Coordinates of C-alpha atoms in Angstrom, one line a residue:
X1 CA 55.6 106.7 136.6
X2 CA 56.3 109.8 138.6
X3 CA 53.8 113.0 138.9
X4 CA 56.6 114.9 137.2
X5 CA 56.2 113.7 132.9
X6 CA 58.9 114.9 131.2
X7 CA 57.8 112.8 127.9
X8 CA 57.1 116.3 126.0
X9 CA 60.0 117.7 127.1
X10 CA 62.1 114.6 126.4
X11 CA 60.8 115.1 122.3
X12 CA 61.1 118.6 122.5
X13 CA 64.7 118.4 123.7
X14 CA 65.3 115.5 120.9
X15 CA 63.8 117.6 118.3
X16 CA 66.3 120.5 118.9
X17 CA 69.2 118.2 119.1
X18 CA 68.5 116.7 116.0
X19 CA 68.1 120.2 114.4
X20 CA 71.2 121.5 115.2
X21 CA 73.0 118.5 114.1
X22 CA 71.4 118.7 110.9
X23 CA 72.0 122.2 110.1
X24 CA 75.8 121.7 111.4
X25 CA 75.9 118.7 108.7
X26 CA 75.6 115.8 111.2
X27 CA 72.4 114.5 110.9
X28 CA 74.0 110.9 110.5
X29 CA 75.9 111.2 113.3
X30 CA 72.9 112.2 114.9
X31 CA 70.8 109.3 113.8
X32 CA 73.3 106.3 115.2
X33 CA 74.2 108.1 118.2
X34 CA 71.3 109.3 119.8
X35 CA 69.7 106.1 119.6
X36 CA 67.3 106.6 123.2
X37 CA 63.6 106.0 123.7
X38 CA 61.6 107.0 126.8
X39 CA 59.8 104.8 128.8
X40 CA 59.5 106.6 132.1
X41 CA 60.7 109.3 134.6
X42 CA 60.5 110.8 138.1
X43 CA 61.5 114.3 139.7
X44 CA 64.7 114.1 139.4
X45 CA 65.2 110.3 136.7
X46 CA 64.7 109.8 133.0
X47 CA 64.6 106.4 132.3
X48 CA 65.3 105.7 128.4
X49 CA 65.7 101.9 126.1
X50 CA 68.7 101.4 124.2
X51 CA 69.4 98.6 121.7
X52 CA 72.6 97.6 123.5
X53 CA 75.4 98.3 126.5
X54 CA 77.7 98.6 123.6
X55 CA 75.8 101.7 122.2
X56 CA 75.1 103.4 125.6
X57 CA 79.1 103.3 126.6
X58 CA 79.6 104.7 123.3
X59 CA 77.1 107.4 123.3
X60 CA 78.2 108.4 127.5
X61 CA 82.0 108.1 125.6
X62 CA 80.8 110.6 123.1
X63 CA 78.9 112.8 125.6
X64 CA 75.7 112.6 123.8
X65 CA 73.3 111.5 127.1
X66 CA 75.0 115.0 128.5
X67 CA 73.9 116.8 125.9
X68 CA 70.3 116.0 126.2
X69 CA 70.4 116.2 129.7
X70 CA 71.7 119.5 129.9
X71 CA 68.8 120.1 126.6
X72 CA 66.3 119.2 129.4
X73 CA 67.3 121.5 132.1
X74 CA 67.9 124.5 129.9
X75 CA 64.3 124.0 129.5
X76 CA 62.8 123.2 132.5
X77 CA 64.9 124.5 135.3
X78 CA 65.3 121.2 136.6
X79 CA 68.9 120.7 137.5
X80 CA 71.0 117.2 138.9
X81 CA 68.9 116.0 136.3
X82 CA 70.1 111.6 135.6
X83 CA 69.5 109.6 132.9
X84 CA 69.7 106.4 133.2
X85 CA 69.0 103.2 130.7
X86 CA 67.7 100.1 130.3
X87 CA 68.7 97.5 127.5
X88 CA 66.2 96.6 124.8
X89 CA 66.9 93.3 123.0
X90 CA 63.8 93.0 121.1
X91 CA 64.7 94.6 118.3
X92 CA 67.8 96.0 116.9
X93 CA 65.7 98.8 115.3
X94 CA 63.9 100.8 118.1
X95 CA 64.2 104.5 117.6
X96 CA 64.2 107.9 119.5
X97 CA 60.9 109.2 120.0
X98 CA 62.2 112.7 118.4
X99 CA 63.1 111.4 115.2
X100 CA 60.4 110.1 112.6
X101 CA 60.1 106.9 111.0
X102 CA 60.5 108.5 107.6
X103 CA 63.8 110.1 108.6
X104 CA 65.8 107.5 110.8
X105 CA 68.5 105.8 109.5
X106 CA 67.8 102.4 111.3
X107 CA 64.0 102.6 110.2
X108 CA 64.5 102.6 106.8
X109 CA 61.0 101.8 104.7
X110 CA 61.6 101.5 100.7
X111 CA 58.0 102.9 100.3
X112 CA 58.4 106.7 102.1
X113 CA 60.0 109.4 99.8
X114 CA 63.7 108.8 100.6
X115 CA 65.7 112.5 101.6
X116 CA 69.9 112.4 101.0
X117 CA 71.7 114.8 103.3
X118 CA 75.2 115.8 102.7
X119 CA 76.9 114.4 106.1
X120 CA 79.9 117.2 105.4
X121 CA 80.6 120.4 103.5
X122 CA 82.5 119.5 100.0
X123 CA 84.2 121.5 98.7
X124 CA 83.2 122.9 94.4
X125 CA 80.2 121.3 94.6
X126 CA 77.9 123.9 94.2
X127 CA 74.8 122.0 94.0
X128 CA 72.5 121.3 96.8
X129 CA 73.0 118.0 98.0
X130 CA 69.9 117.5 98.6
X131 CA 68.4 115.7 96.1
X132 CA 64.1 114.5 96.2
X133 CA 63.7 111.2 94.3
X134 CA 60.1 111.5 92.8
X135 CA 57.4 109.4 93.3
X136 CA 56.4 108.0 90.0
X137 CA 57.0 104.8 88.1
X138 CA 60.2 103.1 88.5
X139 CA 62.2 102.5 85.0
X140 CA 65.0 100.0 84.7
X141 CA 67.6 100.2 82.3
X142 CA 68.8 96.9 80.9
X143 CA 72.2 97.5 81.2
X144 CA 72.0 98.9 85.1
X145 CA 71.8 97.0 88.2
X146 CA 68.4 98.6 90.1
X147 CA 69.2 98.3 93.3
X148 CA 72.4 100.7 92.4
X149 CA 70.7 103.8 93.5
X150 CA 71.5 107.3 95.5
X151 CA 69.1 106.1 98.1
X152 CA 70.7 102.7 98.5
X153 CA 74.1 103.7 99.2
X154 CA 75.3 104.8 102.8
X155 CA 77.7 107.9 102.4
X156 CA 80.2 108.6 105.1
X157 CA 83.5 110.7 105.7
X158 CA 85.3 108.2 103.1
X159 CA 83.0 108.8 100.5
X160 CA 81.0 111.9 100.8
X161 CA 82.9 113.5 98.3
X162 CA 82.5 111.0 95.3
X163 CA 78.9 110.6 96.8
X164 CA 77.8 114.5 96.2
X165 CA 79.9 115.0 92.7
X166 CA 78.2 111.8 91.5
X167 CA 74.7 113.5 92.4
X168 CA 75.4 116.7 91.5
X169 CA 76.9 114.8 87.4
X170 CA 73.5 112.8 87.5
X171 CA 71.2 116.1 88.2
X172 CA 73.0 117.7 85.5
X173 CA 74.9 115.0 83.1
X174 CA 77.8 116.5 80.7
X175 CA 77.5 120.2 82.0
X176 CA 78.5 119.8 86.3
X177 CA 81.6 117.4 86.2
X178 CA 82.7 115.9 83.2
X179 CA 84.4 113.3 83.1
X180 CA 84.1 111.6 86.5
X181 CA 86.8 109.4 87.2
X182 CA 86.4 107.5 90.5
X183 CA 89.3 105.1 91.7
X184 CA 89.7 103.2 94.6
X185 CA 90.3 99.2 95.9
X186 CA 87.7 96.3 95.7
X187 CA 84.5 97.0 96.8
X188 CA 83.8 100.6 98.1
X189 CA 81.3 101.2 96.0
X190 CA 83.0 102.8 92.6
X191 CA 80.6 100.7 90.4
X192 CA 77.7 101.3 92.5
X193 CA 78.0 105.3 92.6
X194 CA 78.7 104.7 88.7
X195 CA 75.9 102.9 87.9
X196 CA 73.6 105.2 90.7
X197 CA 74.3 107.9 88.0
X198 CA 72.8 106.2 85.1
X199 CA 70.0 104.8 87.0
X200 CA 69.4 108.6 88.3
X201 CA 69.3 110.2 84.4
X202 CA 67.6 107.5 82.9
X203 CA 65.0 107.6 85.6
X204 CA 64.6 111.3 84.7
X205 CA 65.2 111.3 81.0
X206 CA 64.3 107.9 80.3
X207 CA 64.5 106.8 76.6
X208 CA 65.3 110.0 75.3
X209 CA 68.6 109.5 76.6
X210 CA 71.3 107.1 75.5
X211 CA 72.9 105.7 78.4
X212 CA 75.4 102.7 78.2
X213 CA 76.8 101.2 81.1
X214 CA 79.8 98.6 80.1
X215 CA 82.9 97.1 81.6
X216 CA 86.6 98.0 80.0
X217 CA 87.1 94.4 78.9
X218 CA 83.2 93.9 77.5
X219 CA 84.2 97.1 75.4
X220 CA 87.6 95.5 74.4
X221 CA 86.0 92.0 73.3
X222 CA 83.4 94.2 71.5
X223 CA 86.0 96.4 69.6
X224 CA 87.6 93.7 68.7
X225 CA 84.9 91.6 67.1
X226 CA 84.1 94.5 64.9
X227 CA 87.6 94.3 63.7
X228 CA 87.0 91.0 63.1
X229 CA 83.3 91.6 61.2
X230 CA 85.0 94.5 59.4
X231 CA 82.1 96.5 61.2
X232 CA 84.2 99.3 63.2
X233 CA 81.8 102.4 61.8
X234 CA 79.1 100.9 63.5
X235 CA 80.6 100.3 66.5
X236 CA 81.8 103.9 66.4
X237 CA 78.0 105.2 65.5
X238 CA 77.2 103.0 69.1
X239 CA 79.4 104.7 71.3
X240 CA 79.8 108.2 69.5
X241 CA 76.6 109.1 69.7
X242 CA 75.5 108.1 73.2
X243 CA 75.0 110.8 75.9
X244 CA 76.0 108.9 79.2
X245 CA 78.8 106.5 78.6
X246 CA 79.6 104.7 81.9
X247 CA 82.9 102.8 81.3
X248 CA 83.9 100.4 84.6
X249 CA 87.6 99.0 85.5
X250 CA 89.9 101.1 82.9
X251 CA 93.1 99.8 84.5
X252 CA 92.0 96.1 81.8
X253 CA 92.9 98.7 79.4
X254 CA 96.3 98.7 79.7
X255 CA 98.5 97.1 77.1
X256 CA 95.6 97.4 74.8
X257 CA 96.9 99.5 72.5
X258 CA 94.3 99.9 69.4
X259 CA 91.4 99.7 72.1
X260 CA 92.9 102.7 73.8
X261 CA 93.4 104.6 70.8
X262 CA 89.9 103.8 69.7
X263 CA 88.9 105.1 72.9
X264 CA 90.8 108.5 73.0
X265 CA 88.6 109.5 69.6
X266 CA 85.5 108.3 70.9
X267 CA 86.2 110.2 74.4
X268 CA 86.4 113.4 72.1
X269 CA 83.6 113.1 70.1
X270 CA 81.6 112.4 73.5
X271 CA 83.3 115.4 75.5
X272 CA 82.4 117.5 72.1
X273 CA 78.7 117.2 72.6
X274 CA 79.3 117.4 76.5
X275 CA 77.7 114.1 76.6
X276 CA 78.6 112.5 80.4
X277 CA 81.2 110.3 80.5
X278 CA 81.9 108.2 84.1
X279 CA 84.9 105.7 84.5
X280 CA 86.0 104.0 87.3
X281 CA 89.6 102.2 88.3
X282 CA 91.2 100.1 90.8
X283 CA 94.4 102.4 91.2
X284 CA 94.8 106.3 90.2
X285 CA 95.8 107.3 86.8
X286 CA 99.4 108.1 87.1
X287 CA 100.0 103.8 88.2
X288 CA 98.6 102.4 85.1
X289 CA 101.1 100.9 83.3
X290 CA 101.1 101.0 79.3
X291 CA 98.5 103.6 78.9
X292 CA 99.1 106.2 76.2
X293 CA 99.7 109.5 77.6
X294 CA 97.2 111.2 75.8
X295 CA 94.3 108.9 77.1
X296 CA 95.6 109.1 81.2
X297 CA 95.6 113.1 80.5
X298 CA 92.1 113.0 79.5
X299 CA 91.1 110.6 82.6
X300 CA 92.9 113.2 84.9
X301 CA 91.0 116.2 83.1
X302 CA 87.7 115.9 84.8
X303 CA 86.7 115.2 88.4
X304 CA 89.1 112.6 90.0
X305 CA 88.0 111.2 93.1
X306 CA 89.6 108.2 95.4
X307 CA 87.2 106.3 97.6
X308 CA 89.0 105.0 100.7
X309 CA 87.6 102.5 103.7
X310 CA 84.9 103.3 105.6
X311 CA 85.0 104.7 109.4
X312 CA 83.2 102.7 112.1
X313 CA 80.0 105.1 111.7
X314 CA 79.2 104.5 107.8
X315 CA 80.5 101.0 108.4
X316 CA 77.7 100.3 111.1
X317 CA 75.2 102.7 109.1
X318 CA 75.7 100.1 106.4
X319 CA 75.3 96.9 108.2
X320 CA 72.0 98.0 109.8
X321 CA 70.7 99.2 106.0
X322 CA 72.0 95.7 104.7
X323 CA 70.1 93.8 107.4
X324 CA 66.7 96.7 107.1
X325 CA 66.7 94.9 103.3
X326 CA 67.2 91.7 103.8
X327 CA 64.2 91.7 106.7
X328 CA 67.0 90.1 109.4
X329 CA 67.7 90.9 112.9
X330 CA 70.8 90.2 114.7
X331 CA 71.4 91.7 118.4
X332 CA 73.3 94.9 118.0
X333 CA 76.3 93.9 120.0
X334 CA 77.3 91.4 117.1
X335 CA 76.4 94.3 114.8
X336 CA 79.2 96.7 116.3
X337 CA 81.4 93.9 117.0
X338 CA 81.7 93.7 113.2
X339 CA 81.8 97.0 112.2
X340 CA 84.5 97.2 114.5
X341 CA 87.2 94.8 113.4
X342 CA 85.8 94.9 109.6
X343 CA 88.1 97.6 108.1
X344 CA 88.5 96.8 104.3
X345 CA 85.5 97.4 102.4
X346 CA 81.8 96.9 102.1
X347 CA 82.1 93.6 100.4
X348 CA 83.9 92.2 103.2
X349 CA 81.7 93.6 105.4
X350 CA 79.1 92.3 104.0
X351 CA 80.3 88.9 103.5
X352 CA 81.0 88.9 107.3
X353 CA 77.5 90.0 108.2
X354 CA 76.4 87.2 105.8
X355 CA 78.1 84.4 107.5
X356 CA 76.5 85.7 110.6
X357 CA 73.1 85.2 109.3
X358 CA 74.0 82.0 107.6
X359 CA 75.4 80.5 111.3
X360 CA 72.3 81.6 113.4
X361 CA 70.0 80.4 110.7
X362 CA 71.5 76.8 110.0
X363 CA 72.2 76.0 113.9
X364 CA 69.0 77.8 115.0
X365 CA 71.1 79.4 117.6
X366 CA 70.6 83.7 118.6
X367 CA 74.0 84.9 118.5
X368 CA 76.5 86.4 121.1
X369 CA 79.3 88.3 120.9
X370 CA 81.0 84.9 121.7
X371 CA 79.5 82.8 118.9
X372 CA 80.9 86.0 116.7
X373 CA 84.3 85.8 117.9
X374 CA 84.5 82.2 117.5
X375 CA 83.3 82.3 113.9
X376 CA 84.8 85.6 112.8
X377 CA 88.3 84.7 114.3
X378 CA 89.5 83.5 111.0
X379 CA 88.0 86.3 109.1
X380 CA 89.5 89.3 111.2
X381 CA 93.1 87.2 111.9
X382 CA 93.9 87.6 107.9
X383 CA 94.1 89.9 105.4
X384 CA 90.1 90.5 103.6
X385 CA 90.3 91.6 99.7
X386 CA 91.7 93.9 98.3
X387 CA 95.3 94.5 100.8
X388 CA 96.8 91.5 98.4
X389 CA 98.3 92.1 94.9
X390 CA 99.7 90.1 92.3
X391 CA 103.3 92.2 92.8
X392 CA 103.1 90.3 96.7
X393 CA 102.2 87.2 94.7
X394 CA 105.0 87.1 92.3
X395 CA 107.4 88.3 95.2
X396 CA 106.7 85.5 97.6
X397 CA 106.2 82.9 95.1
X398 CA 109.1 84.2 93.1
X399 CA 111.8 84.0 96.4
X400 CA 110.2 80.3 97.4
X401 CA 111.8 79.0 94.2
X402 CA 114.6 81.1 94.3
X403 CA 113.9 83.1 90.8
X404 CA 113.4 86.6 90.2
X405 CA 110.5 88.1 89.1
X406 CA 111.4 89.0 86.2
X407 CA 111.4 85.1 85.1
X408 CA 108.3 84.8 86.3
X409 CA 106.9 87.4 84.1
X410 CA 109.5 86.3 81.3
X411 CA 108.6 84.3 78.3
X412 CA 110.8 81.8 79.4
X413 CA 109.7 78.2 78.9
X414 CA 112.2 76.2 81.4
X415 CA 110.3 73.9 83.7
X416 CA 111.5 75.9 86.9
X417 CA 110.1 79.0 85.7
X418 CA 106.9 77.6 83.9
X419 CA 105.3 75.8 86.9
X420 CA 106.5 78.5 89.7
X421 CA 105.0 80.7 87.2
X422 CA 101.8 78.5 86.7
X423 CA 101.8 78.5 90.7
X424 CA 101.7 82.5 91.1
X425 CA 98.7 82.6 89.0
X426 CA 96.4 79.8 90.2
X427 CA 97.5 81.8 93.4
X428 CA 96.1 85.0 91.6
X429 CA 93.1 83.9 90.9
X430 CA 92.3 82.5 94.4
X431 CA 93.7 85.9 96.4
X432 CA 92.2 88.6 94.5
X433 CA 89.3 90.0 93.2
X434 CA 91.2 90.0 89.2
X435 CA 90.0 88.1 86.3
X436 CA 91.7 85.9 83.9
X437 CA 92.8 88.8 81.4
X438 CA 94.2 91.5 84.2
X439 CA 96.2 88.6 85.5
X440 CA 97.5 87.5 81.9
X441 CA 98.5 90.9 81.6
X442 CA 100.2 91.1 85.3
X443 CA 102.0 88.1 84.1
X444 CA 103.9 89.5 80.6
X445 CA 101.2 90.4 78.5
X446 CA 100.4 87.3 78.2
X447 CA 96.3 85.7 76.7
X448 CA 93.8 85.4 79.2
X449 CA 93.6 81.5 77.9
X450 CA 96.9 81.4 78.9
X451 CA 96.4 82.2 82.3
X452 CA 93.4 79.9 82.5
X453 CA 94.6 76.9 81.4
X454 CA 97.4 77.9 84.2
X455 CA 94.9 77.8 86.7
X456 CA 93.4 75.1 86.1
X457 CA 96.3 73.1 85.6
X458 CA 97.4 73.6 89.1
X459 CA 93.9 72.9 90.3
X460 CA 93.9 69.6 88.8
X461 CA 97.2 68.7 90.3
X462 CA 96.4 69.9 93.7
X463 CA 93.6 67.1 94.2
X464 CA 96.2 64.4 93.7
X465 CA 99.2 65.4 94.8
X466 CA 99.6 66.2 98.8
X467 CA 102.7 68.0 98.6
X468 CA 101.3 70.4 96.2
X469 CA 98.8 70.9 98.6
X470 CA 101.5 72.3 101.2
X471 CA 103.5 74.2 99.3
X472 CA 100.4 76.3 98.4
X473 CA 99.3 76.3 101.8
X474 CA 102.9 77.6 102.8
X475 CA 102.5 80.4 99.9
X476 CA 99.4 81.7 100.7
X477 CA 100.1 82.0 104.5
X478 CA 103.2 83.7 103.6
X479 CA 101.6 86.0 100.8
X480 CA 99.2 86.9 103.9
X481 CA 101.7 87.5 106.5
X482 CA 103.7 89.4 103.7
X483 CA 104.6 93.2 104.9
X484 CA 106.5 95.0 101.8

């Protein structure tokens, strides 16, 4: 090491940095892209460790080494100033010097008070987004998933918007934004912002607050069997009288009629005592089919907030928070690499990530960027949930037998509408994320059995019957390749 130590200033220079992004909003930014530790320096050379060559290009591409060099002179004169880097592999989690454990977002530790930052300025939210979760005993609700919480999900310019409304409904429930409505495709995190809410007030409140988290077709069986048990007041004392009602994946609703109108009253007698009421959906409002207009006006009266994709920064915020919980390390390269070509959603991104692990752990191999390609190539050459829907389904299915969709969804009982018909659904099931009812209902309104004993029909035939087997094949490669 040189006579010259420029360690202090180095920390100093980091400190400042990560100041200013924080007051401009950016802390997050800051946090994966100033990802340098000191090891040594001379007069004129600051040598710094970074997890990869993958992250250095990207933080010289972004201009963030400039800034700290030109940090570093500003404050000590020093000018031609270079940074230059070496490449850790050890761990995937080293930090910057500057920035405390406590407060980095690839040191994450479950036992240290946990700070949110609003990454970006949104707009009606009046509350501070900063929120302090307390340390004190940890309640569980029975209905809530506990790992759903504030702390555990990553916000970032596709979500920061439903993130801060759902904080600022759960600091103050039925007075702040009310009703929530929060739409969006599979897996971006709808249910888990939903159920962060109720985890949030029951945490605070505890029993003193009713809280019931369902799903739309739990609440529809439910209604339903009341009917049934000719015990409909009690079932209206249950939800009437409930001060968070958390109701997941409205779109089932449709075609329901009595369960919608059953709904509508108990919506009113819950926004009359300005209890909280969150939903969530898989499409906005004005595309659900067969809902009473009444009941889609109160949806749209509240807070309505779309969650789309997430960009490369939350994506790769996310896979290094996913890997921090599961105690795993994988080089960072691989890490980027996914975040990179994984575009859809967290589940997929996830699952990728997963099948990473999986692979290194079965062969006992460390993996490359190679050994990614080679096992991801499948994965990132086809479409990942949520870009196919049952209208692609019934389209290409419908035009491979040479029958209109309309026959497909028709109560028609002819053998070359029943098994292309039968076909579509098994298809369905295996392409999307929908269950058994939403399909039956896709399909003519038709029982949930209806489409099950569809499914399973085909499923049966396909393990005897080779042809079978290629027609589908020939389906689903063209229902993936299909571009409306």
């Amino acid at each position: 090491m040189g006579e010259h130590n420029y360690e202090d200033v180095w920390k100093y220079a980091l400190d400042q940095l990560h100041e200013e992004f924080k007051n401009a909003g950016r802390e997050t930014e800051f946090k994966l892209w100033f990802n340098m530790t000191y090891v040594e320096d001379t007069l004129t050379t600051i040598t710094v460790s970074v997890p990869s060559e993958f992250l250095w290009q990207s933080m010289l591409k972004k201009g963030n080494v400039q800034l700290v060099t030109k940090k570093i002179e500003e404050l000590t004169g020093q000018i031609n100033l270079n940074i230059q880097h070496i490449v850790n592999n050890q761990s995937i989690f080293s930090t910057s010097n500057s920035v405390p454990e406590s407060e980095n977002i690839i040191n994450f530790r479950q036992e240290i008070k946990t700070e949110i930052y609003q990454e970006q300025p949104v707009k009606k939210i009046q509350e501070p987004v900063k929120i302090q979760f307390q340390e004190k005993q940890i309640r569980k609700h029975p209905q809530l998933f506990e790992k759903y919480t504030f702390d555990t999900f990553i916000p970032g310019s596709n979500s920061d918007y439903a993130y801060n409304a759902a904080i600022a409904a759960a600091k103050n429930p039925g007075k702040t934004y009310n009703p929530i409505l929060l739409y969006g495709g599979v897996g971006l995190g709808k249910t888990h912002l939903m159920e962060a809410i109720g985890n949030y007030i029951y945490k605070e409140k505890g029993d003193n607050f009713k809280i019931c988290y369902i799903p739309a077709e739990t609440f529809t069986n439910e209604f339903t069997s009341s009917i049934k048990s000719q015990t409909t007041s009690k079932f209206k004392s249950k939800y009437r009288n409930l001060d968070v009602l958390l109701l997941d994946d409205i779109h089932f609703l449709q075609g329901k009629t009595q369960t919608q109108e059953e709904l509508f009253h108990t919506f009113n007698a819950l926004h009359d005592s300005c209890s909280q009421m969150v939903f969530t959906c898989d499409r906005p409002v004005t595309e659900l089919k067969d809902m009473t207009d009444r009941l889609r006006s109160r949806f749209s009266n509240g807070l309505v907030v779309d969650l789309q994709p997430p960009d490369f920064e939350t994506r790769h915020a996310i896979l290094l928070k996913k890997l921090e919980t599961l105690g795993k390390h994988i080089p960072d390269d691989v890490i980027a690499y996914i975040a990179k070509n994984v575009v859809t959603n967290v589940r997929d991104l996830e699952s990728a990530l997963t099948k990473m692990i999986g692979y290194s752990e079965l062969v006992n191999k460390n993996l490359t960027i190679d050994i990614a390609q080679q096992q991801l190539r499948d994965t990132f050459s086809q479409p990942l949930s949520g870009t196919i829907t049952i209208d692609i389904i019934q389209k290409v299915v419908s035009d491979y037998y040479n029958i209109s969709i309309t026959d497909i969804k028709s109560k028609k009982r002819d053998k070359k509408f029943v098994f292309p018909r039968q076909i579509a659904i098994y298809l369905s099931r295996e392409l999307t994320e929908y269950s058994y009812p939403e399909i039956g209902q896709e399909f003519g309104g038709r029982d949930h059995t209806t489409a099950m004993h569809a499914d399973e029909k085909i499923r049966d035939l396909l393990k005897t019957d080779s042809s079978l087997n290629s027609v589908v094949q020939i389906l689903t490669r063209n229902i993936k390749d299909f571009k409306k």
